[in-house]
Short mmCIF file of C-alpha atoms and ligand atoms in Angstrom, two decimals:
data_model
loop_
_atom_site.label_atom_id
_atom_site.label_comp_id
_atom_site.label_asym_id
_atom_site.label_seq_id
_atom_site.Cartn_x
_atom_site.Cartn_y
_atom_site.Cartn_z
CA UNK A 1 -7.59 -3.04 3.41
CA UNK A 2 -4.60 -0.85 1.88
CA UNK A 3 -1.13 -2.37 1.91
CA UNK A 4 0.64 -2.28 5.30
CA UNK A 5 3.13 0.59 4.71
CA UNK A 6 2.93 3.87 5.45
CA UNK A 7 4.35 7.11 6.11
CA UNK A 8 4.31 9.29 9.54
CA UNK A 9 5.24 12.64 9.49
CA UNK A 10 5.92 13.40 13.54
CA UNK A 11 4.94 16.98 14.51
CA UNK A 12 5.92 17.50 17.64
CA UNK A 13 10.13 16.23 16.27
CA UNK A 14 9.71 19.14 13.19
CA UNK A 15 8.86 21.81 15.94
CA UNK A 16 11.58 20.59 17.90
CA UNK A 17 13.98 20.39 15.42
CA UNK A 18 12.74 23.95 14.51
CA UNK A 19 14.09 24.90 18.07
CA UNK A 20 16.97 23.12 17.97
CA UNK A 21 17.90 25.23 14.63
CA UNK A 22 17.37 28.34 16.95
CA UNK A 23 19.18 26.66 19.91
CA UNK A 24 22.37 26.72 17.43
CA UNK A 25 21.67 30.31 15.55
CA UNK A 26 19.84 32.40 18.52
CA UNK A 27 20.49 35.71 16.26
CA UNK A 28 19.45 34.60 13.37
CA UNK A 29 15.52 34.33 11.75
CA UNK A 30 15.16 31.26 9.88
CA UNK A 31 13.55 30.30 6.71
CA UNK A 32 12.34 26.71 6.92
CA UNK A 33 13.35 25.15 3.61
CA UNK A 34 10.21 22.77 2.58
CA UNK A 35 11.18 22.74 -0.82
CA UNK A 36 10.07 19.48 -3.03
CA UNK A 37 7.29 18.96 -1.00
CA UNK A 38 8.97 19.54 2.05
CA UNK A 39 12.00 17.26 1.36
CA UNK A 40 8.99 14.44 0.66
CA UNK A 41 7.16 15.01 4.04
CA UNK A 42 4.44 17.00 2.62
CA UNK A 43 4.15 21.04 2.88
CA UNK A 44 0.51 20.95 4.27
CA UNK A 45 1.68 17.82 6.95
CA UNK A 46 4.77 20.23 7.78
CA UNK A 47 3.13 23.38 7.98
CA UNK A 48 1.88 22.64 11.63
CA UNK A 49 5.08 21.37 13.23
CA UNK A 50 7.29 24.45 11.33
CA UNK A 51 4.71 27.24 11.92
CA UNK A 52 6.97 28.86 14.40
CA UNK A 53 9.20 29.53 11.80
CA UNK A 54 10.60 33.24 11.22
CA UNK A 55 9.67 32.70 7.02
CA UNK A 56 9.47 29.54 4.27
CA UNK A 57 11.95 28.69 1.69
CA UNK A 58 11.00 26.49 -1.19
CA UNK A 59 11.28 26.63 -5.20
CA UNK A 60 7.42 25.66 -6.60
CA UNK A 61 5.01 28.37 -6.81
CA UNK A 62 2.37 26.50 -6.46
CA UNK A 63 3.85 25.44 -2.77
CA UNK A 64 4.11 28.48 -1.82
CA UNK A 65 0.20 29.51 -2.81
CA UNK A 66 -0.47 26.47 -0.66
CA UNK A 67 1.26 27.85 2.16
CA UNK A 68 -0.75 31.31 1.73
CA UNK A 69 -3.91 28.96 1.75
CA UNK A 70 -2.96 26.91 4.83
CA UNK A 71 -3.07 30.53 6.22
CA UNK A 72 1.06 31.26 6.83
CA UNK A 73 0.89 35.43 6.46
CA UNK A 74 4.59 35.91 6.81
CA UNK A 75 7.80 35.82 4.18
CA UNK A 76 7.80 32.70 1.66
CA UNK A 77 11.41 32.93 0.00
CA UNK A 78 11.86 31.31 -4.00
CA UNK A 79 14.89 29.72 -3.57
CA UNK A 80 15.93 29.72 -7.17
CA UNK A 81 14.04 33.12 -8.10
CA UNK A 82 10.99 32.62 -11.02
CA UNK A 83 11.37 31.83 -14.76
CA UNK A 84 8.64 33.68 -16.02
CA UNK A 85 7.40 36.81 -16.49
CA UNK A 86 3.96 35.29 -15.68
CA UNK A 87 5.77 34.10 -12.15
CA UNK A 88 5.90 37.70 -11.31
CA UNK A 89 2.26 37.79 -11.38
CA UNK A 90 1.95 34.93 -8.83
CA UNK A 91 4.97 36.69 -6.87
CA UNK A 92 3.06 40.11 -6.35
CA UNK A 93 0.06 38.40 -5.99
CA UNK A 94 0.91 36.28 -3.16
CA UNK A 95 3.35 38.76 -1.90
CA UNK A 96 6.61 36.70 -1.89
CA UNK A 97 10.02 37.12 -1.82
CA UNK A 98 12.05 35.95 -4.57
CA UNK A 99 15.87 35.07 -5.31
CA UNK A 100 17.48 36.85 -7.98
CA UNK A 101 20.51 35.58 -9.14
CA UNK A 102 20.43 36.59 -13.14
CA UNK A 103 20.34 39.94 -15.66
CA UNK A 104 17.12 37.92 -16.93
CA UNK A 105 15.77 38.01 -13.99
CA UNK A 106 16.59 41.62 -13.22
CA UNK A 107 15.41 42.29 -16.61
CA UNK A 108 11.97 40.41 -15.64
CA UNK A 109 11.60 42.69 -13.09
CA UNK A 110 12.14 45.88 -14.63
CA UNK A 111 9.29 45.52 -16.92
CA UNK A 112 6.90 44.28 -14.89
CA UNK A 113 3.99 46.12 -14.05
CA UNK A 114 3.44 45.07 -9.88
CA UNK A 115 1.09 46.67 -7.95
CA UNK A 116 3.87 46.52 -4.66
CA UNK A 117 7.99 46.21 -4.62
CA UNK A 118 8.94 42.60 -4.21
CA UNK A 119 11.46 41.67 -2.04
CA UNK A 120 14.77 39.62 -3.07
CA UNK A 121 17.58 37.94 -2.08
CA UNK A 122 20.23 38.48 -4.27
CA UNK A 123 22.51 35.81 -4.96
CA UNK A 124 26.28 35.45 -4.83
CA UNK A 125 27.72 32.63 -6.57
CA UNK A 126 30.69 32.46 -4.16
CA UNK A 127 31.51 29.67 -5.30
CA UNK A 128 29.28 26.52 -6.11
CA UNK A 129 28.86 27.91 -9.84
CA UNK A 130 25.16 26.86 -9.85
CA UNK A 131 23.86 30.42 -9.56
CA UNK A 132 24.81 33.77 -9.02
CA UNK A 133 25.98 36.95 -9.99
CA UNK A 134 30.25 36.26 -9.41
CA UNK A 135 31.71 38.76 -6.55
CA UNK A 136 33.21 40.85 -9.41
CA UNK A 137 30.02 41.94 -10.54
CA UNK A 138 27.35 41.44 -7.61
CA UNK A 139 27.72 45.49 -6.79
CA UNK A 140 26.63 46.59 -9.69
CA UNK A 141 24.00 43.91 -9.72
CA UNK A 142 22.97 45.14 -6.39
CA UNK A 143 23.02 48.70 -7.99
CA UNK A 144 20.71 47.87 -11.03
CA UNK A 145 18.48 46.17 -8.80
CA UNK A 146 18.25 48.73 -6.03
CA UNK A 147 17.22 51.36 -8.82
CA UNK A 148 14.44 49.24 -10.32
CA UNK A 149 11.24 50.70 -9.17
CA UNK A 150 9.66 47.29 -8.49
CA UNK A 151 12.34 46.22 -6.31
CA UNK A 152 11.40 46.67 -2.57
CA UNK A 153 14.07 45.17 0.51
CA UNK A 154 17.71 43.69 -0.78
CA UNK A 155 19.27 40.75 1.04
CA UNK A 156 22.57 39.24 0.22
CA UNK A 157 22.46 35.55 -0.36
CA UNK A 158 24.57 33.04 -1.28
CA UNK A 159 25.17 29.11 -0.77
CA UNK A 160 28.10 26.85 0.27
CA UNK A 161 29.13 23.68 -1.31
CA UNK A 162 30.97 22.08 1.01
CA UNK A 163 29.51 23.15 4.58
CA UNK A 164 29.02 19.59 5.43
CA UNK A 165 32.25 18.45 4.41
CA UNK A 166 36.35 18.80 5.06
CA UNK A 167 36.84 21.76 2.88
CA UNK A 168 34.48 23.86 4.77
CA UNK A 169 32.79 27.08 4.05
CA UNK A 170 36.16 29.85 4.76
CA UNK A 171 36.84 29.89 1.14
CA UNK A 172 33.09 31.25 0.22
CA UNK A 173 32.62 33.06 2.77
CA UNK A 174 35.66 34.82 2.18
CA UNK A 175 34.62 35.89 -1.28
CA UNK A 176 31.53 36.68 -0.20
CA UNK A 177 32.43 39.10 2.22
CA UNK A 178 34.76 40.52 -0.47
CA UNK A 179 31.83 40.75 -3.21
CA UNK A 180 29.51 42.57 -0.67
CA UNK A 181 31.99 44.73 1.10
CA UNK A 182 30.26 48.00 1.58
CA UNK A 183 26.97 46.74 0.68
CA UNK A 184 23.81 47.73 3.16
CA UNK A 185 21.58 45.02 3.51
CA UNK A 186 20.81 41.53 5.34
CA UNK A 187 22.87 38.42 4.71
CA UNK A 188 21.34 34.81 4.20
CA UNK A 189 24.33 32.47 3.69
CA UNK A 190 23.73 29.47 5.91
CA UNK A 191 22.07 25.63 5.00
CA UNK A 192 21.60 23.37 7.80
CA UNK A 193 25.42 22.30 7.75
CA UNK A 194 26.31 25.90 8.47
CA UNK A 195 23.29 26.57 10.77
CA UNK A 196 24.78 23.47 12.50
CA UNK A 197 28.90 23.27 12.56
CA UNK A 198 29.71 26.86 10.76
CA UNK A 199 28.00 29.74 13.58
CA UNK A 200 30.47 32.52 11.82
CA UNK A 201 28.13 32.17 8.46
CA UNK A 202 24.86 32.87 10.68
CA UNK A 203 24.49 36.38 9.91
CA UNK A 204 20.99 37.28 9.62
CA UNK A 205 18.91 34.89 8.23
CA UNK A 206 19.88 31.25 8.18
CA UNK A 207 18.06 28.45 5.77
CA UNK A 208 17.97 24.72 7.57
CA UNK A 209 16.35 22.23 5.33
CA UNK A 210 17.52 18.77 5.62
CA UNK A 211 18.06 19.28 9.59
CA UNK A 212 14.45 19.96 10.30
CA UNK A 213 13.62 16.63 9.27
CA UNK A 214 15.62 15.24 11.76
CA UNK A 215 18.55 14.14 9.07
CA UNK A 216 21.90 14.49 8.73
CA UNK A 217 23.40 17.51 6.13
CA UNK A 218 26.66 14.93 5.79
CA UNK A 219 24.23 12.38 4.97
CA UNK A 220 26.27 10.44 8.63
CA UNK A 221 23.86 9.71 11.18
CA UNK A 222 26.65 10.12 13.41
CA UNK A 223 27.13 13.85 12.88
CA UNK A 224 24.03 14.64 14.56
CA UNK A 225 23.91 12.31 17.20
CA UNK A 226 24.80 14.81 19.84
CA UNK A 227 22.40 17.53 18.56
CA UNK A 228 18.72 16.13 19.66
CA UNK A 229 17.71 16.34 16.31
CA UNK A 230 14.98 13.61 16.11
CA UNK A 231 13.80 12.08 13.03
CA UNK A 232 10.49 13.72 11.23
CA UNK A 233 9.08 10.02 9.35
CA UNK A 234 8.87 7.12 9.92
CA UNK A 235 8.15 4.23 6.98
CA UNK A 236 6.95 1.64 8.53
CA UNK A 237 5.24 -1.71 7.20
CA UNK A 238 4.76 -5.46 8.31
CA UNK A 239 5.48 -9.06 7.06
CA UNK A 240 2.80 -10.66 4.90
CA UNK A 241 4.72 -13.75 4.34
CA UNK A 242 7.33 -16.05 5.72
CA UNK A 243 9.79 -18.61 3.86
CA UNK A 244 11.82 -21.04 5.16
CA UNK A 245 14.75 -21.53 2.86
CA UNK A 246 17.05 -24.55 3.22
CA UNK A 247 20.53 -24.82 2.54
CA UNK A 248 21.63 -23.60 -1.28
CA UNK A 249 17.69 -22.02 -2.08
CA UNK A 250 17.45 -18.70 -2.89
CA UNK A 251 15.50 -15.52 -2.86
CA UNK A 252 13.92 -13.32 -5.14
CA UNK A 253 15.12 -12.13 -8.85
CA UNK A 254 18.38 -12.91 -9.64
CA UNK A 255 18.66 -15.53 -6.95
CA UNK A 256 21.64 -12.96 -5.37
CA UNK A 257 21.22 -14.06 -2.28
CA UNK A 258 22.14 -18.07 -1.63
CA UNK A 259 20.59 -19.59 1.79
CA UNK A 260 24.19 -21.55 3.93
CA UNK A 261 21.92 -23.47 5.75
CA UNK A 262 18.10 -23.44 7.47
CA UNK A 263 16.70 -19.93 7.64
CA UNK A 264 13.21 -18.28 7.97
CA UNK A 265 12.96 -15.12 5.82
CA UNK A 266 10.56 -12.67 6.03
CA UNK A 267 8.73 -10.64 3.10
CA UNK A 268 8.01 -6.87 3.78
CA UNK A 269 5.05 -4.90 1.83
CA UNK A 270 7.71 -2.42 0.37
CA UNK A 271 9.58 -2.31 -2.74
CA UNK A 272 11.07 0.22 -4.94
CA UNK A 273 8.00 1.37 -6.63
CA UNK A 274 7.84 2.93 -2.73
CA UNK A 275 10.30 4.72 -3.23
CA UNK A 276 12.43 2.13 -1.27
CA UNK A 277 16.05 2.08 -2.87
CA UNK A 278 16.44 -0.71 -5.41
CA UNK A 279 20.60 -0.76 -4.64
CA UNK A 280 20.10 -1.47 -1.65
CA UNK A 281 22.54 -3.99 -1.22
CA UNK A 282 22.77 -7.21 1.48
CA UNK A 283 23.01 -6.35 4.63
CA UNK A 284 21.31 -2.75 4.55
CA UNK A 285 19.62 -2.62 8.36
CA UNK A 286 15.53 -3.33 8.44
CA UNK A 287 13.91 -3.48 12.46
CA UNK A 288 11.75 -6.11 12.59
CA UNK A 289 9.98 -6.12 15.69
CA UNK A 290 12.07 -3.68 17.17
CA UNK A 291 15.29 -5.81 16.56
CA UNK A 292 17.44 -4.98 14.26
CA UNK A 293 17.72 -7.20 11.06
CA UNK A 294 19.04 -7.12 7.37
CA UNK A 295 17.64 -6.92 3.76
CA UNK A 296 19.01 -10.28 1.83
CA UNK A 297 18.32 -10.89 -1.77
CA UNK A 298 17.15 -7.75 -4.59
CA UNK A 299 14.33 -4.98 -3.59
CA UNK A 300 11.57 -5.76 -6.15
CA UNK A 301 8.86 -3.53 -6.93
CA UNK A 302 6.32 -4.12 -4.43
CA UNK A 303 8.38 -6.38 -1.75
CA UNK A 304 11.97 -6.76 -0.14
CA UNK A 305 12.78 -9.60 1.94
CA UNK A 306 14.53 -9.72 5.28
CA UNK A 307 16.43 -12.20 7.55
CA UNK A 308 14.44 -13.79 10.10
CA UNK A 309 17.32 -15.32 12.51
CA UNK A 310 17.23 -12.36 14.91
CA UNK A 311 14.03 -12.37 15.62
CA UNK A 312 12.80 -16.07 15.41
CA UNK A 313 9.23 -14.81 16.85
CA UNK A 314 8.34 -12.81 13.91
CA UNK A 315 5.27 -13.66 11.87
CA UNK A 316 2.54 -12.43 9.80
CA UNK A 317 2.11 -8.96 10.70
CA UNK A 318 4.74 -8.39 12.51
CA UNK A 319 5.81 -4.50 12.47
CA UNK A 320 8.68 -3.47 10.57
CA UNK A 321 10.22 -0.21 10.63
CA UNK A 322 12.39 0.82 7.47
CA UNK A 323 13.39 4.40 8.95
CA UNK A 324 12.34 6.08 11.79
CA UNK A 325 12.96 6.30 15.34
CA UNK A 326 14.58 3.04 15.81
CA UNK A 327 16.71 3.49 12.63
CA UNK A 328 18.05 6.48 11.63
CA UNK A 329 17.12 6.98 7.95
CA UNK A 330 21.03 8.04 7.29
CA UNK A 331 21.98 5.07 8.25
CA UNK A 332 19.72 3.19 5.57
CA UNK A 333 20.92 5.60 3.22
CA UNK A 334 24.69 5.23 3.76
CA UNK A 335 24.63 1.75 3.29
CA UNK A 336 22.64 2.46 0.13
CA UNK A 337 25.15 4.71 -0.95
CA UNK A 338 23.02 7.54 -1.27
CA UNK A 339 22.05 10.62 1.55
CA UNK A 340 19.08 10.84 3.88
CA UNK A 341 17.86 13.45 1.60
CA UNK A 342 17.14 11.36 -1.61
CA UNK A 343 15.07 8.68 0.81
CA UNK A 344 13.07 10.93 2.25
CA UNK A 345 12.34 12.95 -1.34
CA UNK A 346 11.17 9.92 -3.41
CA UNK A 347 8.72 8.43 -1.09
CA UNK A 348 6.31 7.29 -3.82
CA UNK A 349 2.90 9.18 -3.35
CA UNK A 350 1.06 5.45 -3.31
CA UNK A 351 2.65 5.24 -0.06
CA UNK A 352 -0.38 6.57 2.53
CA UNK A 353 1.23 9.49 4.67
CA UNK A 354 -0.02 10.93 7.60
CA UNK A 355 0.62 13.60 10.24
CA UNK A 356 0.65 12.29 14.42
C1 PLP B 1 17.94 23.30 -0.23
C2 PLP B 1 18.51 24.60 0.14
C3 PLP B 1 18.79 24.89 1.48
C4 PLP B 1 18.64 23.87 2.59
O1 PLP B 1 19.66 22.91 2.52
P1 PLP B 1 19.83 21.78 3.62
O2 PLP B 1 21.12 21.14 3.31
O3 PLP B 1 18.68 20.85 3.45
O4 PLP B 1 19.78 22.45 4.94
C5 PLP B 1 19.26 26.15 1.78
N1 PLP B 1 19.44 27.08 0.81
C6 PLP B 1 19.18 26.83 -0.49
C7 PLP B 1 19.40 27.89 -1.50
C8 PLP B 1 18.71 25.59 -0.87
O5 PLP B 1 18.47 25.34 -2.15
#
């Protein structure tokens, strides 16, 4: 027998997530961002639940050729453009659409020798100073670009730092609009925090990630509550041992965590070599049996241990749910102080995973 834990990627939440995206942008196509392995759910365990999707957005090439192989025909979007000539190759091949967001890039393109125009979406840094072409020069980036033969459809793109947070997106968006004033084309501006709270930023194609997996972009499960966003995984294991520590023992490495008087612990199969969070500290919320307990004493590699007194029926066996349904995976996070976004991306692949 494998190890207890395991992975469920829920289908029928992703597709309804997907609608809930078009619930809040009804004008705008979407690309579903399943970059790094579709935020750690898996692209080909996705694929069915995000097929009604208007286009895909992710950064690996070879992603993307498994997306033309699961047998998705329609736009696949390289969120941060290609690095390689060679990628070009793989771009014309597999007809996708690229961002372009550099004069190497542009110069790339140029000189390559494609048997169709490829698509881009050329990027703005309006801000976030990851990439872009600034405002000041994205016209005559635009202009270069719409002169090189191999160049087929221009979008506009760029991407907000703070969509999620109190400073907001007006700032970018205001230089954005400035930088591509008079400039013909669609606009893609808009992560799931804008697709969500920011409906001004929609324009015509938005980019939801982190929302499709039924998370929160502010990494606050309480953000979402109201939106019917349901979660996409659920990590789920069961005890395989119990202890019953008296008064003044202690558990696991480091002996951090000191017993005040009788209690009956319980060991989960999961530990940081899981992908489980090794800060996570005291106290950070485990369901055992459906009730809600807390982690005591330090994640190890293979095993964390949890606080029985809640649910004094627990045993061998018993279910326990790390994130899921039951416990929003933002919530684990937050106490961990980290986002729903890192927990979900470094689910270790020993962990089985499966679609339901
Ligand atoms: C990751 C990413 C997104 C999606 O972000 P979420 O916060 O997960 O919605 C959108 N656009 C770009 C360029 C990205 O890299």
């Amino acid at each position: 027998m494998p190890r207890p834990l395991s992975a469920t990627i829920h289908t029928a939440a992703l597709a309804h997530n997907l609608t809930v995206a078009r619930r809040f942008a009804p004008n705008s196509k979407i690309w579903a961002v399943v970059k790094a392995n579709a935020y750690g759910h898996g692209v080909a365990r996705v694929f069915p639940g995000l097929r009604a999707t208007d286009g895909f957005g992710l950064l690996d090439l070879d992603e993307a050729v498994k997306l033309r192989e699961l047998g998705w025909a329609g736009p696949i979007l390289l969120l941060e453009g290609f690095f390689r000539t060679t990628d070009l190759d793989v771009i014309d091949r597999y007809s996708l659409t690229t961002t372009l967001h550099s004069d190497e890039q542009l110069r790339m393109l140029e000189l390559a020798r494609l048997s169709k125009p490829v698509n881009i979406q050329l990027k703005m840094n309006s801000g976030m100073n990851r990439l872009g072409y600034t405002p000041e020069r994205f016209r005559a980036a635009w202009e270069r670009a719409r002169a090189a033969q191999g160049v087929g459809q221009i979008t506009l793109m760029s991407h907000f730092s703070d969509a999620d947070g109190e400073r907001g997106i007006a700032g970018q968006l205001a230089v954005f609009e400035r930088g591509a004033q008079g400039i013909a084309g669609a606009r893609s501006l808009a992560n799931s925090a804008a697709t969500l709270w920011h409906p001004e930023s929609h324009f015509d194609w938005v980019r939801p990630g982190i929302m499709l997996y039924g998370a929160s972009p502010s990494g606050l499960h309480a953000a979402i509550r109201d939106t019917g966003l349901q979660p996409a995984m659920t990590l789920a294991s069961e005890l395989i041992a119990i202890q019953t520590l008296a008064a003044g023992q202690t558990v696991g490495y480091g002996s951090v965590f000191t017993a005040r008087g009788p209690m009956r612990l319980g060991v989960v199969a999961c530990g940081y070599a899981d992908g489980y969070p090794r800060m996570a500290p005291e106290g950070t919320p485990v369901m055992v049996d459906g009730v809600l307990t807390r982690i005591v004493g330090r994640v190890s590699m293979d095993m964390l241990t949890v606080d029985l007194t809640p649910c004094p029926a627990a045993n061998v066996g018993t279910p326990v749910e790390l994130w899921g349904p039951s416990l929003p995976i933002d919530t684990v996070a937050n106490t961990c102080g980290t986002v729903g976004y890192e927990l979900m991306c470094a689910v270790a692949p020993r962990v089985p995973m499966r679609g339901a």
